[in-house]
mmCIF file of C-alpha atoms and ligand atoms in Angstrom:
data_model
loop_
_atom_site.group_PDB
_atom_site.id
_atom_site.type_symbol
_atom_site.label_atom_id
_atom_site.label_comp_id
_atom_site.label_asym_id
_atom_site.label_seq_id
_atom_site.Cartn_x
_atom_site.Cartn_y
_atom_site.Cartn_z
ATOM 1 C CA MET A 1 36.449 -1.605 158.892
ATOM 2 C CA THR A 2 38.722 -2.458 156.026
ATOM 3 C CA THR A 3 41.987 -0.739 156.480
ATOM 4 C CA VAL A 4 43.949 0.050 153.242
ATOM 5 C CA ALA A 5 45.572 -2.746 152.037
ATOM 6 C CA LYS A 6 49.471 -3.135 152.479
ATOM 7 C CA TYR A 7 49.878 -5.211 149.444
ATOM 8 C CA SER A 8 48.526 -2.301 147.357
ATOM 9 C CA GLU A 9 51.663 -1.055 147.646
ATOM 10 C CA LEU A 10 53.312 -3.735 145.653
ATOM 11 C CA ARG A 11 50.378 -3.707 142.947
ATOM 12 C CA LEU A 12 49.436 -6.884 144.239
ATOM 13 C CA VAL A 13 45.915 -8.530 144.170
ATOM 14 C CA ASN A 14 44.303 -10.738 146.628
ATOM 15 C CA THR A 15 42.789 -14.183 145.376
ATOM 16 C CA LYS A 16 38.846 -13.255 145.504
ATOM 17 C CA GLY A 17 38.623 -12.229 141.773
ATOM 18 C CA MET A 18 41.014 -14.677 140.535
ATOM 19 C CA PHE A 19 39.089 -17.730 142.002
ATOM 20 C CA MET A 20 35.760 -16.041 141.288
ATOM 21 C CA GLN A 21 36.555 -16.350 137.654
ATOM 22 C CA ALA A 22 38.393 -19.426 138.018
ATOM 23 C CA MET A 23 35.120 -20.897 139.420
ATOM 24 C CA GLU A 24 32.759 -19.563 136.608
ATOM 25 C CA ASP A 25 34.938 -20.520 133.789
ATOM 26 C CA ARG A 26 36.162 -24.031 135.097
ATOM 27 C CA TYR A 27 40.077 -23.907 135.438
ATOM 28 C CA ALA A 28 42.741 -23.407 138.072
ATOM 29 C CA ILE A 29 44.845 -20.659 138.705
ATOM 30 C CA PRO A 30 48.233 -21.796 139.008
ATOM 31 C CA ALA A 31 50.256 -21.283 142.622
ATOM 32 C CA TYR A 32 53.906 -21.726 141.433
ATOM 33 C CA ASN A 33 56.613 -21.830 144.690
ATOM 34 C CA PHE A 34 59.629 -19.929 144.113
ATOM 35 C CA ASN A 35 63.114 -19.322 146.486
ATOM 36 C CA ASN A 36 65.198 -17.438 144.330
ATOM 37 C CA MET A 37 65.479 -14.710 141.745
ATOM 38 C CA GLU A 38 65.294 -17.200 138.720
ATOM 39 C CA GLN A 39 62.401 -19.040 139.592
ATOM 40 C CA LEU A 40 60.542 -15.542 140.261
ATOM 41 C CA GLN A 41 61.561 -14.393 136.715
ATOM 42 C CA ALA A 42 60.599 -17.523 135.245
ATOM 43 C CA ILE A 43 57.035 -17.585 136.805
ATOM 44 C CA ILE A 44 56.344 -13.832 135.769
ATOM 45 C CA MET A 45 57.925 -14.799 132.097
ATOM 46 C CA GLY A 46 55.956 -17.929 131.693
ATOM 47 C CA CYS A 47 52.776 -16.173 133.093
ATOM 48 C CA SER A 48 53.000 -13.154 131.240
ATOM 49 C CA GLU A 49 53.701 -15.257 127.984
ATOM 50 C CA SER A 50 50.747 -17.363 128.163
ATOM 51 C CA ARG A 51 48.271 -14.572 129.830
ATOM 52 C CA SER A 52 47.527 -16.618 133.073
ATOM 53 C CA PRO A 53 46.815 -15.010 136.131
ATOM 54 C CA VAL A 54 49.372 -16.234 139.103
ATOM 55 C CA ILE A 55 49.722 -16.721 142.270
ATOM 56 C CA LEU A 56 53.309 -16.455 143.491
ATOM 57 C CA GLN A 57 53.899 -18.365 146.603
ATOM 58 C CA CYS A 58 56.635 -18.995 149.308
ATOM 59 C CA SER A 59 56.625 -20.910 152.071
ATOM 60 C CA GLY A 60 58.372 -19.989 155.763
ATOM 61 C CA GLY A 61 61.473 -21.783 154.565
ATOM 62 C CA ALA A 62 61.661 -20.036 151.382
ATOM 63 C CA ILE A 63 60.824 -16.550 153.178
ATOM 64 C CA LYS A 64 63.955 -17.341 155.664
ATOM 65 C CA TYR A 65 65.985 -18.318 152.664
ATOM 66 C CA MET A 66 65.661 -15.297 150.615
ATOM 67 C CA ASN A 67 65.334 -12.959 153.720
ATOM 68 C CA PRO A 68 61.749 -11.175 153.866
ATOM 69 C CA THR A 69 63.269 -7.369 153.207
ATOM 70 C CA LEU A 70 64.646 -8.672 149.818
ATOM 71 C CA LEU A 71 61.731 -10.945 148.905
ATOM 72 C CA ARG A 72 59.315 -7.582 149.097
ATOM 73 C CA SER A 73 61.782 -5.798 146.970
ATOM 74 C CA MET A 74 61.806 -8.689 144.707
ATOM 75 C CA VAL A 75 58.212 -9.097 144.535
ATOM 76 C CA LYS A 76 57.556 -5.457 143.870
ATOM 77 C CA GLY A 77 59.923 -5.811 141.225
ATOM 78 C CA ALA A 78 58.462 -8.826 139.585
ATOM 79 C CA VAL A 79 54.985 -7.204 139.558
ATOM 80 C CA GLU A 80 56.680 -4.086 137.800
ATOM 81 C CA MET A 81 58.139 -6.305 135.441
ATOM 82 C CA MET A 82 54.961 -8.132 134.773
ATOM 83 C CA ALA A 83 53.213 -4.901 134.064
ATOM 84 C CA ASP A 84 56.138 -4.087 131.564
ATOM 85 C CA LEU A 85 55.752 -7.080 129.750
ATOM 86 C CA HIS A 86 51.836 -7.278 129.817
ATOM 87 C CA GLY A 87 50.066 -4.786 132.100
ATOM 88 C CA HIS A 88 46.670 -6.789 133.034
ATOM 89 C CA VAL A 89 48.027 -9.982 134.307
ATOM 90 C CA PRO A 90 46.968 -10.018 138.145
ATOM 91 C CA VAL A 91 49.838 -11.272 140.364
ATOM 92 C CA ALA A 92 48.731 -12.551 144.057
ATOM 93 C CA LEU A 93 51.689 -13.230 146.869
ATOM 94 C CA HIS A 94 50.793 -15.933 148.835
ATOM 95 C CA LEU A 95 52.223 -17.359 152.133
ATOM 96 C CA ASP A 96 52.308 -21.240 151.549
ATOM 97 C CA HIS A 97 51.621 -23.663 154.603
ATOM 98 C CA GLY A 98 51.902 -21.067 157.155
ATOM 99 C CA ASP A 99 52.206 -22.635 160.714
ATOM 100 C CA SER A 100 51.166 -20.073 163.224
ATOM 101 C CA PHE A 101 49.301 -17.033 163.481
ATOM 102 C CA GLU A 102 52.523 -14.796 163.973
ATOM 103 C CA LEU A 103 53.866 -15.924 160.595
ATOM 104 C CA CYS A 104 50.518 -15.131 158.677
ATOM 105 C CA ARG A 105 50.603 -11.818 160.801
ATOM 106 C CA SER A 106 54.095 -10.860 159.776
ATOM 107 C CA CYS A 107 53.526 -11.858 156.152
ATOM 108 C CA ILE A 108 50.160 -9.678 155.851
ATOM 109 C CA ASP A 109 51.997 -6.912 157.724
ATOM 110 C CA SER A 110 54.934 -6.975 154.934
ATOM 111 C CA GLY A 111 52.557 -7.127 151.729
ATOM 112 C CA PHE A 112 51.425 -10.622 151.213
ATOM 113 C CA SER A 113 47.964 -10.362 149.590
ATOM 114 C CA SER A 114 46.985 -13.748 150.680
ATOM 115 C CA VAL A 115 47.924 -16.262 153.302
ATOM 116 C CA MET A 116 47.652 -20.308 154.278
ATOM 117 C CA ILE A 117 46.989 -21.068 157.591
ATOM 118 C CA ASP A 118 47.840 -24.738 157.815
ATOM 119 C CA GLY A 119 46.425 -26.234 160.817
ATOM 120 C CA SER A 120 45.468 -29.419 159.481
ATOM 121 C CA HIS A 121 47.740 -31.332 161.855
ATOM 122 C CA HIS A 122 45.687 -30.040 164.746
ATOM 123 C CA SER A 123 42.394 -31.254 166.003
ATOM 124 C CA PHE A 124 39.207 -30.024 164.606
ATOM 125 C CA GLU A 125 38.718 -27.612 167.469
ATOM 126 C CA ALA A 126 42.111 -26.105 167.290
ATOM 127 C CA ASN A 127 42.155 -25.985 163.698
ATOM 128 C CA SER A 128 39.046 -23.911 163.339
ATOM 129 C CA GLY A 129 40.025 -21.640 165.936
ATOM 130 C CA LEU A 130 43.666 -21.145 164.684
ATOM 131 C CA THR A 131 42.157 -20.542 161.268
ATOM 132 C CA LYS A 132 39.613 -18.074 162.431
ATOM 133 C CA LYS A 133 42.002 -15.944 164.507
ATOM 134 C CA VAL A 134 44.194 -15.473 161.322
ATOM 135 C CA VAL A 135 41.036 -14.932 159.037
ATOM 136 C CA ASP A 136 39.989 -11.893 161.705
ATOM 137 C CA TYR A 137 43.335 -10.200 161.149
ATOM 138 C CA ALA A 138 43.436 -10.795 157.246
ATOM 139 C CA HIS A 139 40.072 -9.854 156.272
ATOM 140 C CA VAL A 140 40.010 -6.138 158.016
ATOM 141 C CA ARG A 141 43.178 -5.715 155.805
ATOM 142 C CA ASP A 142 41.625 -7.368 152.704
ATOM 143 C CA VAL A 143 43.913 -10.136 152.639
ATOM 144 C CA THR A 144 42.697 -13.697 151.674
ATOM 145 C CA VAL A 145 42.899 -17.047 153.716
ATOM 146 C CA GLU A 146 43.335 -20.568 152.908
ATOM 147 C CA GLY A 147 42.581 -22.945 155.308
ATOM 148 C CA GLU A 148 43.231 -26.687 155.218
ATOM 149 C CA LEU A 149 41.192 -29.891 156.103
ATOM 150 C CA GLY A 150 42.748 -33.471 155.837
ATOM 151 C CA VAL A 151 46.396 -34.165 155.824
ATOM 152 C CA LEU A 152 48.626 -35.051 152.797
ATOM 153 C CA SER A 153 51.422 -37.384 153.240
ATOM 154 C CA GLY A 154 55.097 -35.814 152.532
ATOM 155 C CA VAL A 155 56.777 -32.781 153.472
ATOM 156 C CA GLU A 156 54.389 -29.953 154.496
ATOM 157 C CA ASP A 157 56.821 -26.870 154.918
ATOM 158 C CA GLU A 158 59.339 -28.744 157.369
ATOM 159 C CA VAL A 159 56.635 -30.905 158.854
ATOM 160 C CA SER A 160 56.353 -34.472 157.616
ATOM 161 C CA SER A 161 53.780 -36.822 157.684
ATOM 162 C CA GLU A 162 54.016 -40.596 156.822
ATOM 163 C CA LEU A 163 50.226 -40.947 156.458
ATOM 164 C CA SER A 164 47.452 -38.882 154.499
ATOM 165 C CA HIS A 165 44.161 -38.561 155.799
ATOM 166 C CA TYR A 166 41.531 -37.734 153.360
ATOM 167 C CA THR A 167 39.324 -34.698 154.197
ATOM 168 C CA LYS A 168 36.105 -35.593 155.815
ATOM 169 C CA PRO A 169 33.325 -33.994 153.803
ATOM 170 C CA SER A 170 31.205 -33.869 156.706
ATOM 171 C CA GLU A 171 33.464 -31.697 158.318
ATOM 172 C CA VAL A 172 33.500 -28.895 155.543
ATOM 173 C CA GLU A 173 30.519 -26.961 155.978
ATOM 174 C CA GLU A 174 31.146 -26.658 159.685
ATOM 175 C CA PHE A 175 34.863 -25.297 158.981
ATOM 176 C CA VAL A 176 33.936 -22.712 156.455
ATOM 177 C CA ALA A 177 30.794 -21.366 158.405
ATOM 178 C CA ARG A 178 33.139 -21.304 161.732
ATOM 179 C CA THR A 179 36.051 -19.686 160.224
ATOM 180 C CA SER A 180 34.902 -17.765 157.240
ATOM 181 C CA VAL A 181 38.163 -18.752 155.404
ATOM 182 C CA ASP A 182 38.075 -17.658 151.552
ATOM 183 C CA SER A 183 39.333 -21.231 150.160
ATOM 184 C CA LEU A 184 39.919 -24.716 151.354
ATOM 185 C CA ALA A 185 42.970 -27.104 150.665
ATOM 186 C CA ILE A 186 41.799 -30.683 150.813
ATOM 187 C CA SER A 187 43.281 -34.244 150.864
ATOM 188 C CA ILE A 188 41.803 -36.612 148.180
ATOM 189 C CA GLY A 189 45.368 -38.715 147.283
ATOM 190 C CA THR A 190 47.811 -36.136 146.321
ATOM 191 C CA SER A 191 50.940 -35.655 148.492
ATOM 192 C CA HIS A 192 53.999 -33.307 148.408
ATOM 193 C CA GLY A 193 57.458 -33.939 146.997
ATOM 194 C CA ALA A 194 58.625 -36.137 144.062
ATOM 195 C CA TYR A 195 57.814 -39.591 145.269
ATOM 196 C CA LYS A 196 53.989 -39.447 145.673
ATOM 197 C CA PHE A 197 53.056 -43.252 145.002
ATOM 198 C CA LYS A 198 54.972 -46.733 145.475
ATOM 199 C CA LEU A 199 54.350 -48.212 142.205
ATOM 200 C CA ARG A 200 55.285 -51.793 140.964
ATOM 201 C CA PRO A 201 56.884 -52.105 137.693
ATOM 202 C CA GLY A 202 54.196 -51.585 135.242
ATOM 203 C CA GLU A 203 51.467 -50.148 137.637
ATOM 204 C CA GLU A 204 49.748 -47.159 137.389
ATOM 205 C CA PRO A 205 49.254 -44.394 139.743
ATOM 206 C CA PRO A 206 45.859 -44.468 141.573
ATOM 207 C CA SER A 207 43.117 -42.273 140.819
ATOM 208 C CA LEU A 208 42.623 -39.128 143.221
ATOM 209 C CA ARG A 209 39.507 -39.522 145.146
ATOM 210 C CA PHE A 210 37.006 -37.721 142.861
ATOM 211 C CA ASP A 211 34.282 -38.787 145.046
ATOM 212 C CA ILE A 212 35.248 -37.369 147.958
ATOM 213 C CA LEU A 213 35.617 -33.927 145.884
ATOM 214 C CA GLU A 214 32.426 -34.426 144.520
ATOM 215 C CA GLU A 215 30.645 -34.715 148.019
ATOM 216 C CA ILE A 216 32.648 -31.524 149.449
ATOM 217 C CA GLU A 217 31.470 -29.787 145.970
ATOM 218 C CA ARG A 218 27.996 -30.861 147.142
ATOM 219 C CA ARG A 219 28.221 -29.335 150.551
ATOM 220 C CA ILE A 220 29.838 -26.273 149.877
ATOM 221 C CA PRO A 221 28.854 -25.467 146.096
ATOM 222 C CA GLY A 222 30.569 -22.369 144.328
ATOM 223 C CA PHE A 223 33.661 -22.479 147.331
ATOM 224 C CA PRO A 224 36.853 -22.403 145.940
ATOM 225 C CA ILE A 225 38.885 -25.701 146.512
ATOM 226 C CA VAL A 226 42.908 -25.976 146.533
ATOM 227 C CA LEU A 227 44.904 -28.793 145.482
ATOM 228 C CA HIS A 228 48.468 -29.393 147.146
ATOM 229 C CA GLY A 229 50.930 -31.936 146.221
ATOM 230 C CA ALA A 230 49.819 -31.427 142.443
ATOM 231 C CA SER A 231 52.964 -32.019 140.534
ATOM 232 C CA THR A 232 52.973 -34.398 137.773
ATOM 233 C CA VAL A 233 56.704 -35.171 138.647
ATOM 234 C CA MET A 234 57.452 -34.826 134.779
ATOM 235 C CA PRO A 235 59.001 -38.023 133.647
ATOM 236 C CA GLU A 236 61.138 -36.140 130.982
ATOM 237 C CA TYR A 237 62.875 -34.256 133.698
ATOM 238 C CA VAL A 238 63.048 -37.301 136.118
ATOM 239 C CA ALA A 239 64.646 -39.465 133.137
ATOM 240 C CA MET A 240 67.081 -36.422 132.387
ATOM 241 C CA ILE A 241 68.107 -36.098 136.102
ATOM 242 C CA ASN A 242 68.795 -39.981 135.964
ATOM 243 C CA LYS A 243 70.639 -39.631 132.835
ATOM 244 C CA PHE A 244 73.008 -36.801 133.836
ATOM 245 C CA GLY A 245 74.200 -38.366 137.098
ATOM 246 C CA GLY A 246 71.097 -38.086 139.123
ATOM 247 C CA LYS A 247 69.193 -40.704 141.090
ATOM 248 C CA MET A 248 65.604 -40.308 141.191
ATOM 249 C CA GLU A 249 64.436 -43.510 139.775
ATOM 250 C CA GLU A 250 61.551 -44.115 141.774
ATOM 251 C CA ALA A 251 59.853 -40.430 141.467
ATOM 252 C CA VAL A 252 56.324 -40.363 140.334
ATOM 253 C CA GLY A 253 53.686 -37.823 140.382
ATOM 254 C CA ILE A 254 49.763 -36.813 139.632
ATOM 255 C CA PRO A 255 48.877 -37.967 136.074
ATOM 256 C CA GLU A 256 48.006 -34.865 133.822
ATOM 257 C CA GLU A 257 44.578 -36.090 133.000
ATOM 258 C CA GLN A 258 43.446 -36.023 136.837
ATOM 259 C CA LEU A 259 44.888 -32.644 137.119
ATOM 260 C CA ARG A 260 42.854 -31.232 134.079
ATOM 261 C CA ARG A 261 39.753 -32.883 135.430
ATOM 262 C CA ALA A 262 40.395 -31.505 139.029
ATOM 263 C CA ALA A 263 40.685 -28.124 137.022
ATOM 264 C CA ARG A 264 37.472 -28.207 135.495
ATOM 265 C CA SER A 265 35.918 -28.786 138.978
ATOM 266 C CA ALA A 266 35.667 -26.406 142.143
ATOM 267 C CA VAL A 267 39.508 -26.719 142.227
ATOM 268 C CA CYS A 268 40.494 -23.123 141.825
ATOM 269 C CA LYS A 269 44.131 -23.288 142.948
ATOM 270 C CA ILE A 270 46.786 -25.818 141.695
ATOM 271 C CA ASN A 271 50.038 -25.883 143.785
ATOM 272 C CA ILE A 272 53.239 -26.592 142.081
ATOM 273 C CA ASP A 273 56.982 -26.832 143.295
ATOM 274 C CA SER A 274 58.141 -30.193 142.873
ATOM 275 C CA ASP A 275 58.045 -30.160 138.852
ATOM 276 C CA GLY A 276 59.646 -26.466 138.892
ATOM 277 C CA ARG A 277 62.742 -28.161 141.218
ATOM 278 C CA LEU A 278 62.939 -31.134 138.605
ATOM 279 C CA ALA A 279 62.872 -28.304 135.611
ATOM 280 C CA ILE A 280 65.841 -26.739 137.361
ATOM 281 C CA THR A 281 67.872 -29.596 138.503
ATOM 282 C CA ALA A 282 67.496 -31.336 135.288
ATOM 283 C CA THR A 283 68.721 -28.497 133.223
ATOM 284 C CA ILE A 284 71.586 -27.810 135.609
ATOM 285 C CA ARG A 285 72.879 -31.565 135.643
ATOM 286 C CA LYS A 286 72.813 -31.579 131.694
ATOM 287 C CA VAL A 287 74.859 -28.275 131.575
ATOM 288 C CA PHE A 288 77.455 -29.662 134.080
ATOM 289 C CA ALA A 289 77.705 -32.992 132.172
ATOM 290 C CA GLU A 290 77.839 -31.601 128.822
ATOM 291 C CA LYS A 291 80.247 -28.594 129.793
ATOM 292 C CA PRO A 292 82.304 -29.734 132.750
ATOM 293 C CA GLY A 293 84.529 -26.778 132.779
ATOM 294 C CA GLU A 294 81.628 -24.061 133.094
ATOM 295 C CA PHE A 295 81.635 -21.764 136.092
ATOM 296 C CA ASP A 296 79.551 -18.713 135.036
ATOM 297 C CA PRO A 297 76.364 -19.163 137.239
ATOM 298 C CA ARG A 298 74.413 -17.535 134.463
ATOM 299 C CA LYS A 299 75.460 -20.415 131.972
ATOM 300 C CA TYR A 300 73.673 -22.759 134.196
ATOM 301 C CA LEU A 301 71.052 -20.830 135.892
ATOM 302 C CA GLY A 302 69.811 -19.173 132.506
ATOM 303 C CA PRO A 303 69.090 -22.033 130.701
ATOM 304 C CA ALA A 304 67.382 -23.580 133.774
ATOM 305 C CA ARG A 305 65.236 -20.334 134.272
ATOM 306 C CA ASP A 306 64.382 -20.806 130.447
ATOM 307 C CA GLU A 307 63.013 -24.652 131.083
ATOM 308 C CA LEU A 308 61.247 -23.263 133.831
ATOM 309 C CA ILE A 309 59.326 -20.966 131.598
ATOM 310 C CA LYS A 310 58.513 -23.574 129.046
ATOM 311 C CA MET A 311 57.170 -25.717 131.585
ATOM 312 C CA ILE A 312 55.077 -22.976 133.284
ATOM 313 C CA LYS A 313 53.796 -22.394 129.771
ATOM 314 C CA TYR A 314 53.124 -25.816 129.162
ATOM 315 C CA LYS A 315 51.023 -26.339 132.365
ATOM 316 C CA ASN A 316 49.125 -22.887 132.050
ATOM 317 C CA GLU A 317 48.059 -23.967 128.693
ATOM 318 C CA HIS A 318 47.508 -27.481 128.758
ATOM 319 C CA VAL A 319 46.872 -28.595 132.357
ATOM 320 C CA LEU A 320 45.268 -25.693 134.315
ATOM 321 C CA GLY A 321 43.421 -23.910 131.543
ATOM 322 C CA SER A 322 44.569 -20.542 132.856
ATOM 323 C CA ALA A 323 46.355 -19.554 129.702
ATOM 324 C CA GLY A 324 44.625 -16.602 128.011
ATOM 325 C CA ARG A 325 42.457 -15.598 130.915
ATOM 326 C CA ALA A 326 44.392 -12.281 131.779
HETATM 327 O O1 G3H B 1 54.519 -27.646 150.366
HETATM 328 C C1 G3H B 1 55.577 -27.464 150.556
HETATM 329 C C2 G3H B 1 56.225 -26.580 149.207
HETATM 330 O O2 G3H B 1 56.774 -27.595 148.595
HETATM 331 C C3 G3H B 1 57.504 -25.929 149.648
HETATM 332 O O3 G3H B 1 58.392 -26.539 150.558
HETATM 333 O O4 G3H B 1 58.748 -25.983 153.038
HETATM 334 O O5 G3H B 1 60.662 -26.969 151.348
HETATM 335 O O6 G3H B 1 59.756 -24.611 150.801
HETATM 336 P P1 G3H B 1 59.665 -25.731 151.147
HETATM 337 P P1 13P B 2 54.229 -30.566 144.849
HETATM 338 O O1 13P B 2 55.407 -31.035 145.636
HETATM 339 O O2 13P B 2 53.597 -31.712 144.412
HETATM 340 O O3 13P B 2 54.955 -29.472 143.895
HETATM 341 O O4 13P B 2 53.298 -29.614 145.783
HETATM 342 C C1 13P B 2 53.730 -28.556 146.195
HETATM 343 C C2 13P B 2 52.665 -27.770 147.064
HETATM 344 O O5 13P B 2 51.771 -28.143 147.478
HETATM 345 C C3 13P B 2 53.213 -26.580 147.511
HETATM 346 O O6 13P B 2 52.429 -26.252 148.730
HETATM 347 ZN ZN1 ZN B 3 51.489 -27.744 150.064
#
């Protein structure tokens, strides 16, 4: 029995239809993280202007930062704003890196249309058991669930990992069958944050493990795959940050061409947080450096929001292929 979806009060959709379309037409849905009003406005405006379906995504830390009650109203307003701007753009609200059943349940109960349960640090048994428990709670409420197999290096919502462990293709069929998850995050060489690789001068970032991705696609054909840690760490923003008093010399991300290739595959959702942080930080640093007397937050948060809109439109149009799909 399915109960009435809580998220329908917020006029959100779950990710099922989005992923089906993305799989069929070979593009990826953007999942942009947000922590405040300006980021949320930018995601809505960028995706409305590029007519891209979108997943609004926040971590447990982001929910605490915003306050869950305020977040719910902000998202309700954001969806209404999207309808005013361009009526037909599907919007999902997704919990990023949920680390417990209780957190997933509270998000589902408060109106999230999709949750990730990240049991990737546990054993296969414990991960599949926890994921199944979340799926059972979510599916009767028509909420979609993302699971994860394999570990990315970097910070995963307050859990940090030095080493990455690629997803083992031999485990995916069993995991999907046991849990009935709707999508699967995998580890093929991406990582969280702005320092994805340690490169020597002149060295290029290594290729993602497309061989692992292809083997996974072969084993679970047509199943939606998710790529975390997929920021490009856009060099123009890193350069701006360094030029205007910041210190991020070694920052490097996933080359765009590799993300384009992933978006054409079974990868249906691409997560982007760090690039948004960089766009905002670079712009604010520039304003502060050029106008040291400025103290009206609208005068630096406004330009930061504009830059984020530009970045989101660029990603949707030129990297993910999601522009014009809504
Ligand atoms: O994967 C992690 C996301 O970038 C969220 O980061 O936990 O700092 O909000 P956060
Ligand atoms: P980036 O740090 O590469 O933006 O990855 C974000 C992410 O995976 C959020 O879950
Ligand atoms: Zn992630």
